[in-house]
Coordinates of C-alpha atoms in Angstrom, one line a residue:
M1496 CA -42.3 -234.0 68.5
S1497 CA -43.4 -236.2 71.5
L1498 CA -41.5 -237.1 74.7
P1499 CA -38.8 -239.6 73.8
G1500 CA -40.1 -243.2 73.9
C1501 CA -43.7 -242.1 73.6
P1502 CA -46.0 -242.4 70.6
D1503 CA -46.0 -239.3 68.4
K1504 CA -49.4 -240.0 66.8
C1505 CA -52.8 -241.4 67.6
G1506 CA -54.3 -242.5 64.3
D1507 CA -53.7 -239.7 61.8
V1508 CA -53.3 -236.9 64.5
S1509 CA -49.8 -235.8 65.7
I1510 CA -49.5 -235.6 69.5
P1511 CA -46.7 -233.1 70.4
Y1512 CA -45.5 -232.7 74.0
P1513 CA -46.7 -231.3 76.5
F1514 CA -49.6 -233.4 75.3
G1515 CA -49.1 -237.1 75.3
V1516 CA -50.9 -240.5 75.2
G1517 CA -51.1 -241.6 78.9
D1518 CA -49.8 -240.0 82.1
R1519 CA -46.1 -241.0 81.5
C1520 CA -46.1 -239.3 78.1
A1521 CA -48.0 -236.1 79.0
A1522 CA -47.0 -233.1 81.1
V1523 CA -49.6 -233.9 83.7
G1524 CA -47.6 -232.0 86.3
L1525 CA -48.5 -228.8 84.3
N1526 CA -52.1 -230.0 83.8
P1527 CA -53.8 -233.4 83.7
Y1528 CA -55.8 -232.4 80.6
F1529 CA -52.6 -232.7 78.5
N1530 CA -53.2 -236.4 78.8
I1531 CA -54.7 -237.7 75.6
T1532 CA -56.8 -241.0 75.4
C1533 CA -56.2 -242.9 72.2
D1534 CA -59.3 -244.8 71.2
D1535 CA -57.9 -247.9 69.5
A1536 CA -61.3 -249.3 68.9
A1537 CA -61.9 -246.8 66.0
R1538 CA -60.3 -247.3 62.6
P1539 CA -58.1 -245.3 62.4
P1540 CA -57.6 -244.7 66.1
V1541 CA -59.1 -241.4 67.4
P1542 CA -57.5 -239.1 70.0
K1543 CA -59.8 -237.8 72.7
L1544 CA -59.5 -235.2 75.5
G1545 CA -61.6 -234.6 78.6
D1546 CA -63.0 -236.3 81.6
P1547 CA -64.4 -239.9 81.1
G1548 CA -67.8 -239.8 79.7
M1549 CA -67.4 -236.3 78.4
Q1550 CA -64.5 -236.7 76.0
A1551 CA -64.4 -234.9 72.6
E1552 CA -62.4 -236.0 69.6
V1553 CA -59.2 -234.1 68.9
I1554 CA -58.8 -233.0 65.3
D1555 CA -55.3 -231.5 65.6
I1556 CA -52.9 -229.8 68.1
T1557 CA -50.5 -227.0 67.2
L1558 CA -47.5 -225.8 69.3
E1559 CA -46.9 -222.6 67.3
R1560 CA -50.3 -221.1 68.0
G1561 CA -51.1 -222.9 71.3
E1562 CA -54.3 -224.3 69.9
V1563 CA -56.2 -227.6 69.9
R1564 CA -59.1 -228.2 67.4
M1565 CA -61.8 -230.5 68.7
N1566 CA -65.2 -231.7 67.5
G1567 CA -68.0 -229.7 68.9
F1568 CA -71.8 -230.0 69.2
I1569 CA -74.9 -228.8 67.5
S1570 CA -77.8 -227.6 69.7
Y1571 CA -81.2 -227.8 68.2
V1572 CA -84.9 -227.4 68.9
C1573 CA -87.6 -229.0 66.7
Y1574 CA -91.4 -228.2 66.7
T1575 CA -94.4 -230.2 65.6
S1576 CA -96.9 -227.6 66.8
N1577 CA -96.9 -224.2 68.5
T1578 CA -96.3 -225.9 71.9
S1579 CA -94.7 -229.3 71.2
S1580 CA -90.9 -229.4 70.9
T1581 CA -87.9 -231.6 71.3
N1582 CA -84.4 -230.2 71.9
A1583 CA -80.8 -231.0 72.6
T1584 CA -78.1 -228.7 73.9
G1585 CA -74.4 -229.1 73.6
Q1586 CA -71.8 -227.3 75.6
F1587 CA -68.0 -227.2 76.1
V1588 CA -67.1 -227.1 79.7
V1589 CA -63.4 -226.3 80.2
G1590 CA -63.3 -224.9 83.7
G1591 CA -60.3 -225.9 85.8
T1592 CA -58.3 -226.9 82.7
Q1593 CA -55.7 -225.2 80.5
L1594 CA -58.2 -224.6 77.8
R1595 CA -60.2 -221.6 76.7
V1596 CA -62.5 -221.3 73.7
S1597 CA -60.7 -219.0 71.2
P1598 CA -62.6 -215.7 70.6
S1599 CA -60.8 -214.9 67.4
R1600 CA -61.1 -218.4 65.8
N1601 CA -64.8 -219.2 66.7
Q1602 CA -68.2 -217.7 66.5
L1603 CA -71.8 -218.5 67.3
T1604 CA -73.8 -219.6 64.2
V1605 CA -77.6 -219.8 64.3
I1606 CA -79.5 -221.5 61.5
G1607 CA -83.3 -221.2 61.0
C1608 CA -86.1 -218.9 60.2
S1609 CA -87.5 -216.4 62.8
T1610 CA -85.5 -217.8 65.6
L1611 CA -83.2 -216.4 68.3
G1612 CA -80.0 -218.3 69.2
L1613 CA -77.9 -217.6 72.2
T1614 CA -74.5 -218.5 73.5
G1615 CA -73.6 -218.2 77.2
G1616 CA -70.6 -219.0 79.3
A1617 CA -68.9 -218.4 82.7
Y1618 CA -65.7 -216.5 83.0
S1619 CA -62.8 -218.3 84.5
G1620 CA -62.0 -218.0 88.2
P1621 CA -59.0 -216.1 89.7
G1622 CA -55.7 -216.9 87.9
G1623 CA -57.6 -218.9 85.3
R1624 CA -57.3 -222.1 87.3
S1625 CA -60.4 -222.2 89.5
E1626 CA -63.8 -223.4 88.6
P1627 CA -65.8 -220.6 86.9
D1628 CA -67.8 -218.2 89.1
D1629 CA -71.5 -218.6 88.4
D1630 CA -72.0 -214.9 89.4
V1631 CA -69.9 -213.7 86.5
Y1632 CA -71.7 -214.8 83.4
Y1633 CA -71.6 -213.8 79.7
A1634 CA -74.3 -214.1 77.0
T1635 CA -74.9 -212.9 73.4
G1636 CA -76.9 -214.0 70.5
C1637 CA -78.4 -213.2 67.1
Y1638 CA -81.8 -213.4 65.4
T1639 CA -82.7 -214.8 61.9
Y1640 CA -85.7 -214.0 59.9
C1641 CA -87.2 -215.4 56.7
G1642 CA -90.9 -215.4 55.7
S1643 CA -90.4 -218.5 53.5
L1644 CA -87.7 -220.9 52.3
N1645 CA -87.6 -219.0 49.0
S1646 CA -86.8 -215.7 50.9
T1647 CA -83.6 -217.1 52.4
G1648 CA -80.1 -216.4 51.0
A1649 CA -78.8 -218.6 48.3
D1650 CA -76.6 -221.6 49.0
G1651 CA -73.2 -220.3 50.2
A1652 CA -74.6 -216.9 51.0
P1653 CA -73.1 -215.0 54.1
C1654 CA -74.9 -215.6 57.4
A1655 CA -76.3 -212.1 57.7
G1656 CA -79.7 -212.7 59.2
T1657 CA -81.7 -214.4 56.5
G1658 CA -81.7 -218.1 57.2
C1659 CA -78.7 -217.9 59.4
C1660 CA -76.7 -215.4 61.5
Q1661 CA -73.3 -215.2 63.2
V1662 CA -71.8 -213.2 66.0
P1663 CA -68.4 -213.3 67.8
I1664 CA -67.8 -214.6 71.3
T1665 CA -65.7 -213.0 74.1
A1666 CA -62.3 -214.1 75.6
D1667 CA -61.5 -216.0 78.8
L1668 CA -64.6 -218.2 79.0
A1669 CA -64.2 -221.3 81.1
S1670 CA -67.5 -222.8 79.8
V1671 CA -69.5 -221.9 76.7
G1672 CA -72.5 -223.4 75.0
A1673 CA -75.2 -222.7 72.3
R1674 CA -78.9 -222.7 73.2
F1675 CA -82.3 -221.2 72.6
P1676 CA -84.5 -219.1 75.0
S1677 CA -86.9 -221.2 77.0
N1678 CA -90.5 -221.1 75.8
W1679 CA -89.4 -219.7 72.5
V1680 CA -91.9 -220.6 69.6
S1681 CA -91.2 -219.5 66.1
S1682 CA -93.9 -218.6 63.6
S1683 CA -92.0 -220.5 60.8
W1684 CA -92.2 -224.0 62.4
R1685 CA -94.6 -225.3 59.6
F1686 CA -92.0 -224.9 56.8
N1687 CA -88.9 -224.8 59.0
P1688 CA -89.5 -227.1 62.0
C1689 CA -85.9 -227.2 63.4
F1690 CA -83.5 -224.5 64.4
Y1691 CA -79.8 -225.0 65.1
A1692 CA -77.1 -223.2 67.0
M1693 CA -73.4 -224.0 67.4
I1694 CA -70.0 -222.6 68.4
A1695 CA -67.8 -223.4 65.5
E1696 CA -64.6 -222.3 63.8
V1697 CA -64.8 -219.0 61.8
G1698 CA -65.3 -219.7 58.1
W1699 CA -66.3 -223.3 58.5
Y1700 CA -70.1 -223.2 58.1
S1701 CA -71.6 -222.8 54.6
F1702 CA -75.3 -222.1 54.4
R1703 CA -77.6 -224.4 52.5
R1704 CA -81.4 -224.0 52.1
S1705 CA -81.7 -227.8 52.5
H1706 CA -80.5 -227.4 56.2
L1707 CA -83.9 -225.7 56.9
V1708 CA -86.1 -228.4 55.3
G1709 CA -87.8 -231.2 57.4
V1710 CA -87.1 -232.5 60.8
L1711 CA -83.4 -232.4 61.5
G1712 CA -82.8 -231.7 57.9
I1713 CA -79.2 -230.7 58.7
V1714 CA -78.5 -234.4 59.5
N1715 CA -78.6 -235.1 55.8
D1716 CA -75.4 -233.0 55.4
S1717 CA -72.7 -235.5 56.4
N1718 CA -70.1 -232.7 56.6
I1719 CA -72.0 -231.0 59.3
M1720 CA -72.7 -234.0 61.5
R1721 CA -69.3 -235.6 61.1
R1722 CA -67.3 -232.6 62.3
V1723 CA -68.1 -229.2 63.9
P1724 CA -64.6 -227.9 64.6
V1725 CA -64.1 -225.7 67.7
V1726 CA -60.6 -224.1 68.3
L1727 CA -59.5 -224.0 71.9
D1728 CA -56.5 -222.0 73.2
W1729 CA -54.2 -223.9 75.7
A1730 CA -51.5 -222.5 77.9
V1731 CA -49.6 -223.1 81.1
R1732 CA -52.0 -221.3 83.5
D1733 CA -50.0 -220.9 86.7
G1734 CA -49.3 -217.2 86.0
W1735 CA -47.7 -214.9 83.4
C1736 CA -44.2 -215.5 82.0
P1737 CA -41.7 -215.8 84.9
A1738 CA -39.6 -212.7 85.5
T1739 CA -36.6 -214.3 87.3
A1740 CA -34.7 -217.5 87.4
E1741 CA -36.0 -218.1 90.9
E1742 CA -39.5 -217.8 89.7
K1743 CA -38.8 -220.2 86.8
A1744 CA -37.5 -222.8 89.2
R1745 CA -40.3 -222.4 91.7
R1746 CA -43.1 -222.7 89.1
K1747 CA -41.6 -225.6 87.0
Y1748 CA -40.9 -223.4 84.0
A1749 CA -42.3 -225.1 80.8
C1750 CA -39.9 -223.6 78.2
V1751 CA -37.0 -225.9 78.8
S1752 CA -35.3 -225.7 75.4
G1753 CA -32.3 -223.3 75.4
N1754 CA -33.4 -221.8 72.2
S1755 CA -36.9 -220.9 73.3
H1756 CA -38.7 -218.0 74.9
C1757 CA -41.9 -217.3 76.8
V1758 CA -45.1 -215.7 75.3
N1759 CA -47.9 -214.4 77.5
S1760 CA -51.4 -215.8 76.7
S1761 CA -53.9 -213.4 75.1
N1762 CA -56.9 -215.5 76.3
G1763 CA -56.7 -215.7 80.1
M1764 CA -53.7 -215.7 82.4
G1765 CA -50.9 -218.0 81.3
Y1766 CA -48.1 -218.5 78.8
T1767 CA -47.0 -220.6 76.0
C1768 CA -43.4 -221.4 74.7
S1769 CA -42.0 -220.7 71.3
C1770 CA -38.7 -221.4 69.5
L1771 CA -36.4 -218.4 68.9
Q1772 CA -36.3 -216.9 65.4
G1773 CA -34.3 -219.1 63.1
Y1774 CA -35.1 -222.2 65.2
E1775 CA -37.8 -224.8 64.9
G1776 CA -39.1 -227.8 66.9
N1777 CA -40.6 -228.3 70.3
P1778 CA -39.7 -225.7 73.0
Y1779 CA -41.2 -227.9 75.7
L1780 CA -38.4 -230.5 75.3
E1781 CA -34.7 -230.1 76.2
D1782 CA -32.8 -229.3 73.0
G1783 CA -36.2 -229.3 71.3
C1784 CA -35.6 -226.1 69.3
Q1785 CA -33.0 -226.7 66.6
E1786 CA -31.6 -224.3 64.0
S1787 CA -33.9 -224.4 61.0
K1788 CA -32.6 -225.6 57.6
S1789 CA -33.5 -222.3 56.0
N1790 CA -31.4 -220.5 58.6
K1791 CA -28.4 -222.9 58.1
N1792 CA -28.6 -222.5 54.3
K1793 CA -28.7 -218.7 54.7
F1794 CA -25.5 -218.8 56.9
K1795 CA -23.8 -221.0 54.4
F1796 CA -24.7 -218.7 51.6
S1797 CA -23.4 -215.6 53.5
S1798 CA -20.1 -217.4 54.3
T1799 CA -19.6 -218.4 50.7
A1800 CA -20.2 -214.8 49.6
L1801 CA -17.6 -213.5 52.1
T1802 CA -14.9 -215.8 50.8
S1803 CA -15.5 -215.3 47.1

């Protein structure tokens, strides 16, 4: 449900308020990153979020879970000898916005033989609104090993360290990316010249031996290159749920529907809004939470039973 008079979709993706297409339709007073750019040059049109030149495609937005799914990046390094390599590193930078990479919905995936993949990020600043503090940094990673392509797991096998590995990430990161250690050279470059690392949604990646074959062999898998989903948590980041009416007024309380309530964020300071039990809709709009059909039918059934 969008702001009245505003488009509720960009292409095939619904854009619920507080997000919106353009400043007039988005709650930019809560955060300018709620402003969605609709790329009409694409067919169908594609919603994008972020600063100009660094925008990522939005896959979907949910009010109930306070999540936005976006296309991510694959980091890779390819070797043609023990010393010669090319690489590309992708990173989500969400410092100063309402967004945090979800620790429960994403993980680091590393693909390759005899390689170490890392993820690192900066924790958010005080109150979750400032730029990240470079002195407060987080890093983790995992190592994969396989003596040959035939010794890897079968297609669809779990990423348990043979051909690929996976590890969770932590909460409240204002920036996060996937990379490889500098000056790292793998002994398997002759049969597996390229290694890959990515932050992606849990359960999304499925291992294939073909991903290890040739230079940028993973490019041949159109499902990988077309979409690497990353789930971000969004919230109103100006503090926890207001405790008093005065605090609500002072902070421009976002839960404006009379049938809504406030929920503290589990990923950095902030809160989201939710409709009360038995109601559904958009809690960020006046009268946005309406009694659900199932609740109305339940009431009608109870009334009928009482009068029988």
